[in-house]
Amino acid sequence: MPLEYIDHYNVVTTDAAASAKFYVDVLGLRIGDRPPFPFPGAWVYAADKPVLHLIERDKIPEGTGRVDHVAFRCTGYGEIKGRLEAAGVDYDERVVPKFNLTQLFLQSPDGLKLELTFSEEAVAAG
C-alpha cells in the first residue's frame, strides 16, 4: 500500500493551551474535535483537517533532533505577516526565485521551527 500524504504532526508541550493559542491567534488555524484521550492536549485544524496534535506533558522528552522544521503552504501573506508582527513573533523571510515562492521561518512557543510558504500569486494578493 503506497503512502499518500502526511496526515498530521504531533508536538509534545508543557502547555497545550498556550501552544494552541499561538496556532489559532497567530497562524489563523482553529481548535477542533479531539478524541477523549486520558491525557490533556488539543487538535489544531487547517480547514477541515486536523494537521497538528498537541500533547501536554509535565516535561518534554528528549527527541531525535532529526526533524528540522514543519512547513505549511499558505495564502493570506499580508494577513499572516501582520499577525506575526502584532504578536511580536520574529521571522526570517526568504525568496526562492526558481520556484517563485516566499517563505517565512519562525519558532512556535515550543521551539519548533515552522515554515510558511506562499506562492507568487499569494504574495501579490497581499
XYZ file of C-alpha atoms in Angstrom:
126
model
C 0.000 0.000 0.000
C 1.673 3.272 -1.073
C 1.842 6.304 1.157
C -0.499 9.100 0.130
C 0.484 12.161 2.206
C 1.493 13.333 5.667
C -1.655 13.319 7.778
C -0.539 15.392 10.779
C 2.361 16.073 13.060
C 2.437 15.716 16.823
C 4.101 18.103 19.266
C 4.736 17.445 22.945
C 4.342 20.615 25.005
C 4.213 21.596 28.656
C 1.305 23.992 27.967
C -1.157 22.791 25.312
C -3.465 25.783 25.805
C -0.684 28.323 25.184
C 0.573 26.389 22.164
C -2.933 26.102 20.715
C -3.476 29.840 21.263
C -0.368 30.593 19.176
C -1.536 28.455 16.256
C -5.035 29.981 16.399
C -4.235 33.639 17.110
C -1.035 33.991 15.100
C -1.390 31.478 12.263
C -5.179 31.535 11.876
C -5.766 27.822 12.432
C -8.595 26.560 14.661
C -9.133 24.119 17.511
C -11.366 21.200 16.567
C -12.711 17.899 17.789
C -10.337 15.567 19.613
C -10.984 12.053 20.884
C -11.375 11.708 24.677
C -7.797 10.633 25.350
C -6.800 10.170 29.018
C -4.241 12.998 28.799
C -4.518 16.733 28.072
C -3.954 18.133 24.626
C -5.594 19.713 21.603
C -6.086 19.063 17.913
C -5.446 22.041 15.654
C -7.157 22.166 12.268
C -6.394 23.767 8.896
C -9.790 23.971 7.173
C -11.418 20.613 7.996
C -8.202 18.632 8.580
C -6.533 18.070 11.973
C -2.950 18.862 10.956
C -1.397 19.283 14.409
C -1.864 17.200 17.543
C -0.656 18.814 20.770
C 0.049 16.541 23.729
C 0.667 18.052 27.150
C 3.292 16.508 29.416
C 4.940 17.711 32.627
C 8.296 17.665 30.881
C 9.348 17.344 27.283
C 11.153 14.086 26.488
C 14.447 14.050 24.655
C 13.904 13.607 20.926
C 15.949 12.514 17.974
C 16.508 16.057 16.732
C 16.202 14.813 13.168
C 13.246 16.948 12.092
C 14.396 20.437 11.129
C 11.026 22.101 10.541
C 7.378 21.695 9.584
C 6.073 23.587 6.545
C 2.607 24.878 5.686
C 1.503 26.077 2.236
C -0.339 29.334 2.877
C -2.434 32.123 1.433
C -3.077 35.472 3.107
C 0.538 36.650 3.001
C -0.180 40.174 4.264
C -2.599 38.947 6.920
C -0.179 36.387 8.328
C 2.747 38.846 8.329
C 0.518 41.307 10.185
C -0.423 38.670 12.764
C 3.218 37.726 13.300
C 4.244 41.351 13.743
C 1.287 42.143 16.048
C 2.186 39.146 18.227
C 5.869 40.123 18.311
C 6.922 36.895 16.592
C 10.311 37.176 14.887
C 10.575 35.646 11.440
C 13.079 35.305 8.630
C 11.757 35.912 5.108
C 13.348 34.149 2.153
C 12.539 34.198 -1.560
C 13.014 31.090 -3.698
C 13.243 32.597 -7.202
C 13.386 29.409 -9.265
C 10.031 28.285 -7.833
C 8.555 31.783 -7.259
C 7.947 31.125 -3.571
C 8.286 33.278 -0.478
C 8.985 31.546 2.824
C 8.612 32.843 6.367
C 10.554 30.906 9.015
C 9.623 31.301 12.687
C 9.598 29.467 16.014
C 6.497 28.159 17.789
C 6.232 28.743 21.560
C 7.578 25.195 21.981
C 10.694 25.940 19.922
C 9.570 24.105 16.789
C 10.778 25.745 13.579
C 7.870 26.449 11.214
C 7.969 27.381 7.538
C 5.078 29.277 5.987
C 5.302 29.056 2.190
C 3.460 31.403 -0.175
C 3.149 31.237 -3.945
C 3.980 34.283 -6.053
C 0.226 34.810 -6.517
C -0.428 34.687 -2.761
C 2.281 37.296 -2.136
C 0.930 39.566 -4.903
C -2.611 39.280 -3.484
C -1.344 40.533 -0.130
